[in-house]
mmCIF file of C-alpha atoms in Angstrom:
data_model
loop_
_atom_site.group_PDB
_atom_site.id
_atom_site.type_symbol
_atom_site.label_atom_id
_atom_site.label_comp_id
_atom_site.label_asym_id
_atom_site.label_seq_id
_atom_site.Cartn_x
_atom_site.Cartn_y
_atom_site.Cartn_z
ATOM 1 C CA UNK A 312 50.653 14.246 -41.590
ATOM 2 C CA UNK A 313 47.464 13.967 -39.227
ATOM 3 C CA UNK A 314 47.712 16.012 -36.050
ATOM 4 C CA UNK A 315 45.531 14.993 -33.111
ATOM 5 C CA UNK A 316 44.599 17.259 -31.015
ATOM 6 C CA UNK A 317 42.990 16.679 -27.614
ATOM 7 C CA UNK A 318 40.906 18.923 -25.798
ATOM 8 C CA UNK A 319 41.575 17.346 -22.276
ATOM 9 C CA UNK A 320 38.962 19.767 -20.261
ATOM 10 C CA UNK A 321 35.200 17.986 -19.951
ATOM 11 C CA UNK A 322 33.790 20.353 -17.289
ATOM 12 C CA UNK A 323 30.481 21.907 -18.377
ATOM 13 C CA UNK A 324 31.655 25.591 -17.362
ATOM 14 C CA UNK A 325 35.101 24.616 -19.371
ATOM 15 C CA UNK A 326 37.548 27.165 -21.297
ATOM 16 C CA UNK A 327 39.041 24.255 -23.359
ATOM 17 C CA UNK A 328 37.180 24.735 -26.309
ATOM 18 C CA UNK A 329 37.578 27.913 -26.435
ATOM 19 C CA UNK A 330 41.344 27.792 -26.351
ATOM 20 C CA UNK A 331 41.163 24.439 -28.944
ATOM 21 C CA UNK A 332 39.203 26.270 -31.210
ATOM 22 C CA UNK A 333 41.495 29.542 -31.166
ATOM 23 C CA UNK A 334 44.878 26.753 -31.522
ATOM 24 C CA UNK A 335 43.106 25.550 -34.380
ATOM 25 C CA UNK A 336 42.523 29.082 -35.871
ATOM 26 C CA UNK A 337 46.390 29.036 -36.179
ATOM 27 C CA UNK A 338 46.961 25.851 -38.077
ATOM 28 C CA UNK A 339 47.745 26.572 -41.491
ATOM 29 C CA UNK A 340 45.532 25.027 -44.051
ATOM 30 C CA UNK A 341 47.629 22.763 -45.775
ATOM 31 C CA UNK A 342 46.623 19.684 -48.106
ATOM 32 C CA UNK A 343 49.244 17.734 -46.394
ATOM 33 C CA UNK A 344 48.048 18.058 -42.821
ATOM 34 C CA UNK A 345 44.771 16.775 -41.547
ATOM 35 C CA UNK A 346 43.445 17.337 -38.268
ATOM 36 C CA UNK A 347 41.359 15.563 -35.742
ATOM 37 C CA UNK A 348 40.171 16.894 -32.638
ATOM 38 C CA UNK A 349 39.331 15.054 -29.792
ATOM 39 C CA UNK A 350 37.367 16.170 -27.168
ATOM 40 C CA UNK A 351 37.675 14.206 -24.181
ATOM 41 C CA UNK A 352 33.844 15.460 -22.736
ATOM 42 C CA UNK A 353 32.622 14.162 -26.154
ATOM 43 C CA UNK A 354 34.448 11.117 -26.115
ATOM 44 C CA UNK A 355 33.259 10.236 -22.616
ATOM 45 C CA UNK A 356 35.916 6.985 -21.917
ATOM 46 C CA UNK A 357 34.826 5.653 -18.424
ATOM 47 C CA UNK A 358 37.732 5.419 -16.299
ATOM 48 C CA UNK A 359 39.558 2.450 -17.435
ATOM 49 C CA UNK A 360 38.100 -0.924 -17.657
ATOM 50 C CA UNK A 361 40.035 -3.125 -20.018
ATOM 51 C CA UNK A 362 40.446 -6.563 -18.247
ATOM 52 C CA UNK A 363 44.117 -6.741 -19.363
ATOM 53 C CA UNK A 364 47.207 -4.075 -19.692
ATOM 54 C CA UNK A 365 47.091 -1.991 -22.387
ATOM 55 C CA UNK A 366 50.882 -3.210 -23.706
ATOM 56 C CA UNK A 367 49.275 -6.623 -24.902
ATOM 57 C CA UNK A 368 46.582 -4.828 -27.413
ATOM 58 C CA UNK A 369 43.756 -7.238 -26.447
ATOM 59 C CA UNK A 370 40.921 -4.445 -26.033
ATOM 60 C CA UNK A 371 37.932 -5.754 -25.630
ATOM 61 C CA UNK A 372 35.523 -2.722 -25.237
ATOM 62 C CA UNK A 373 34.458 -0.551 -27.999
ATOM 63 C CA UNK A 374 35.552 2.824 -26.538
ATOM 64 C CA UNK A 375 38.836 1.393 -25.870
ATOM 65 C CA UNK A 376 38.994 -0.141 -29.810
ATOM 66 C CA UNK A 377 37.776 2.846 -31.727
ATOM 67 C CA UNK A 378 40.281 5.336 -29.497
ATOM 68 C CA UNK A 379 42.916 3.218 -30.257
ATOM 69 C CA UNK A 380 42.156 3.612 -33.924
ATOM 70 C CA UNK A 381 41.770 7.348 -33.259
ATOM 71 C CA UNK A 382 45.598 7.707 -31.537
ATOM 72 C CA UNK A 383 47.255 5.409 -33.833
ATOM 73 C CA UNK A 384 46.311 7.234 -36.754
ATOM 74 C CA UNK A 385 48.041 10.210 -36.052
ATOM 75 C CA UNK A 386 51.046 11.135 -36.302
ATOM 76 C CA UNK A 387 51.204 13.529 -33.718
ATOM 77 C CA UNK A 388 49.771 15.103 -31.190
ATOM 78 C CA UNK A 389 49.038 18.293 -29.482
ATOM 79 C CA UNK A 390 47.142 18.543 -25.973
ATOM 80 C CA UNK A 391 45.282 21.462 -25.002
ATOM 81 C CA UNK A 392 45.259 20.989 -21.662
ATOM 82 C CA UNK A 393 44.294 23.169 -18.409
ATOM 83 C CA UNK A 394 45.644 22.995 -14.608
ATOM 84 C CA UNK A 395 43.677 22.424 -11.946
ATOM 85 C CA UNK A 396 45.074 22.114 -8.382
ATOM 86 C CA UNK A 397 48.763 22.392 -9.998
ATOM 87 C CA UNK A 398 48.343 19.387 -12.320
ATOM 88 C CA UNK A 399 46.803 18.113 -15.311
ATOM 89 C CA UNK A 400 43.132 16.880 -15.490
ATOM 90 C CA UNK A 401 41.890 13.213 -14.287
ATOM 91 C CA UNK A 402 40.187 12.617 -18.180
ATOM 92 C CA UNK A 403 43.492 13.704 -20.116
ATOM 93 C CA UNK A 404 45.162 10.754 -17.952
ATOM 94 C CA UNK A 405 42.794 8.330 -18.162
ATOM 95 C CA UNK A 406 42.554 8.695 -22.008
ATOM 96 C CA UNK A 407 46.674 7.876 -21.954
ATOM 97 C CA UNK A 408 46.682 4.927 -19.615
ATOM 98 C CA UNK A 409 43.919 3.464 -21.714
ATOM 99 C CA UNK A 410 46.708 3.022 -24.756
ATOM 100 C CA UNK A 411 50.079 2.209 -24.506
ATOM 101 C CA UNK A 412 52.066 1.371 -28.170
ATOM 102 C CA UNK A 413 49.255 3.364 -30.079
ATOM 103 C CA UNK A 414 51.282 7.117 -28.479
ATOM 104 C CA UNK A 415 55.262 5.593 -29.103
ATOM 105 C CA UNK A 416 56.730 7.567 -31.359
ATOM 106 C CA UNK A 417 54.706 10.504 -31.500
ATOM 107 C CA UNK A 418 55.767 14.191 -30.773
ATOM 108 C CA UNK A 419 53.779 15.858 -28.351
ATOM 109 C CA UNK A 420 53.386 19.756 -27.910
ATOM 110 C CA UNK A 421 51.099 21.545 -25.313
ATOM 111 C CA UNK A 422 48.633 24.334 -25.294
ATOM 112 C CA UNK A 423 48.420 24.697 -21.955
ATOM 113 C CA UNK A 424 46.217 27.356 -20.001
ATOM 114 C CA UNK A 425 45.031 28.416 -16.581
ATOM 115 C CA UNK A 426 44.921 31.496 -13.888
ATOM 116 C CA UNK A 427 48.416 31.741 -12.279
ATOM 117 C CA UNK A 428 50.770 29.763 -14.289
ATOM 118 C CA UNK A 429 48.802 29.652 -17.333
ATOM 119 C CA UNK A 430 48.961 26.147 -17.083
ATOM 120 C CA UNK A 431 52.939 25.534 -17.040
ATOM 121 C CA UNK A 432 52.707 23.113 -13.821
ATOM 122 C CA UNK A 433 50.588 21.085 -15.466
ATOM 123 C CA UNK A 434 52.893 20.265 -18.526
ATOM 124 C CA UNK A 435 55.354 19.705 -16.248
ATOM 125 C CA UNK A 436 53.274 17.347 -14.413
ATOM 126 C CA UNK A 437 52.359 15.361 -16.929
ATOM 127 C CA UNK A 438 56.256 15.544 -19.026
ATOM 128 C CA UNK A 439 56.912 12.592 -17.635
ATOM 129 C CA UNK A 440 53.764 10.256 -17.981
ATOM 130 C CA UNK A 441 54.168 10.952 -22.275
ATOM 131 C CA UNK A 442 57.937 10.161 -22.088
ATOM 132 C CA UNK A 443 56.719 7.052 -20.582
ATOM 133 C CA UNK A 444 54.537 6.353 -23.213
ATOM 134 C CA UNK A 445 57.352 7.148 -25.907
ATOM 135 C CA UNK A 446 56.346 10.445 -27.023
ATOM 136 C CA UNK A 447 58.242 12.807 -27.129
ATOM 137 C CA UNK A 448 57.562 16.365 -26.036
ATOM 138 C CA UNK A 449 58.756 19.588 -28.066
ATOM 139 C CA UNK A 450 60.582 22.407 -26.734
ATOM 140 C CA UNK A 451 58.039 25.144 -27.850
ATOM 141 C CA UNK A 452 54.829 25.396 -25.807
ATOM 142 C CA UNK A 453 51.786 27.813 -26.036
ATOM 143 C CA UNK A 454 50.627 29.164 -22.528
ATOM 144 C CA UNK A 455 47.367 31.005 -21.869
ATOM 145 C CA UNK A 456 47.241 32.711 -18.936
ATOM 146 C CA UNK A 457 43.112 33.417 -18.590
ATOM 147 C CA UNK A 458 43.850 36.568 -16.833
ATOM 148 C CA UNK A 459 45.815 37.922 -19.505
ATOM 149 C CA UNK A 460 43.894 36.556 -22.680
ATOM 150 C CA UNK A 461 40.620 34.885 -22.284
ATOM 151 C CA UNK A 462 38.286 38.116 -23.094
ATOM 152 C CA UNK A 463 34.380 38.545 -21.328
ATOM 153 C CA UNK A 464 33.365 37.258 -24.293
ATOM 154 C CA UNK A 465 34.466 33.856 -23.503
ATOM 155 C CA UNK A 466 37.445 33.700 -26.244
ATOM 156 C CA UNK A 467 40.774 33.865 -26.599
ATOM 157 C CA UNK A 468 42.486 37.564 -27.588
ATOM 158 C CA UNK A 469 46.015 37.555 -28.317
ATOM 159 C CA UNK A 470 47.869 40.389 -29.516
ATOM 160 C CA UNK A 471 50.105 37.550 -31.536
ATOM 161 C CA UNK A 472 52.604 36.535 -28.681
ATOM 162 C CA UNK A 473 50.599 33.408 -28.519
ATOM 163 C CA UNK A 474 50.217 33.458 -31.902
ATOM 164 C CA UNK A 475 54.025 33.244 -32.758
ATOM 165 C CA UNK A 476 54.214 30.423 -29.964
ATOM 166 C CA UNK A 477 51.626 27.834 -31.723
ATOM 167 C CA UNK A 478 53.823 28.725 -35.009
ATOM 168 C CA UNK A 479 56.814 27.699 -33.256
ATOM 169 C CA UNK A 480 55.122 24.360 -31.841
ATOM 170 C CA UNK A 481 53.306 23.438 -34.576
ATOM 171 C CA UNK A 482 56.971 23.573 -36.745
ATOM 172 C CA UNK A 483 58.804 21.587 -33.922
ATOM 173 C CA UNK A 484 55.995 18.734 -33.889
ATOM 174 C CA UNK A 485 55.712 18.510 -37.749
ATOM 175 C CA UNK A 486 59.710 18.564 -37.933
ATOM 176 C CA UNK A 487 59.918 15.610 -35.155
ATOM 177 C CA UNK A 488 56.907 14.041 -36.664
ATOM 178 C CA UNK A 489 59.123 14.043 -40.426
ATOM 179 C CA UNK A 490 61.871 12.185 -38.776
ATOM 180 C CA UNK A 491 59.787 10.230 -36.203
ATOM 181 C CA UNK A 492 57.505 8.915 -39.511
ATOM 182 C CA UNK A 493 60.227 6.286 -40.279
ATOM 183 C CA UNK A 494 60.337 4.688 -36.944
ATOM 184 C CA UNK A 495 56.632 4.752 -35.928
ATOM 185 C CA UNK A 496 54.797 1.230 -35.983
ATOM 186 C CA UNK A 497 50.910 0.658 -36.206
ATOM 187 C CA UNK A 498 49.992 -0.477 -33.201
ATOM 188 C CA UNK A 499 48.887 -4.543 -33.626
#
């Protein structure tokens, strides 16, 4: 199974790594998962610019072409993801709109984080732009609320509550992506 994960932050001052890097500390090592991480400030898409909707496959630009590989590769995917202004970031929806068949059939899980909700809005938020891609989200999330577990030191301390959560959604999205396997077809 190959598990993408998106870090959907790109602000210089950004947490997102951070909290990717300590979600990624909790996948087990396991010869039959692979994992790519995609960082959205590293992949730098411009806000989209393909001439023609994204259902007909006919990308033209080489962003566009070699993140389409990128999503239709995996099998699933996970979205570390932070609120800002009680919704999800402008880069994390630009990088879905740019794809449309390449996400269908794919579970989705969230790391979410932030101050007050610890991100929770956000996923909300954006629940209903992956169903309309055809993903499909998982019950179990992981939610960081900075207050609580982002230390001075710039990284993420858990006492294992968050922990046991990312054990819990990693399960659920390698369960759904087991069954969803079958179904899922290659983008053209």
């Amino acid at each position: 199974m190959k598990l993408l994960v998106v870090v959907a932050s790109t602000r210089p001052t950004r947490v997102g790594p951070a909290v990717a890097d300590w979600f990624l500390a909790q996948v087990p090592a396991d010869t039959d998962l692979e994992v790519d991480v995609a960082d959205l400030a590293e992949i730098a898409l411009p806000f989209l610019d393909e001439p023609v909707d994204a259902h007909s496959g006919g990308y033209v630009h080489a962003h566009t072409l070699a993140w389409s590989a990128r999503v239709d590769a995996a099998d699933a995917v996970v979205l570390v993801m932070p609120e800002y202004n009680r919704g999800y970031t402008a880069p994390l929806k630009n990088a879905l709109d740019y794809l449309a068949d390449e996400w269908r059939d794919k579970p989705v899980g969230f790391v979410s984080y932030g101050m007050s909700s610890g991100g929770m809005r956000a996923v909300e938020a954006i629940t209903p732009v992956v169903v309309a891609l055809g993903m499909l989200p998982v019950g179990a999330a992981v939610t960081v609320h900075l207050r609580r577990w982002l230390g001075e030191d710039g990284r993420v301390h858990d006492d294992g509550t968050l922990a046991r959560a990312a054990t819990r959604l990693l399960g659920e999205v390698r369960r759904l992506a087991a069954l969803l396997r079958p179904a899922h077809v290659p983008a053209a």
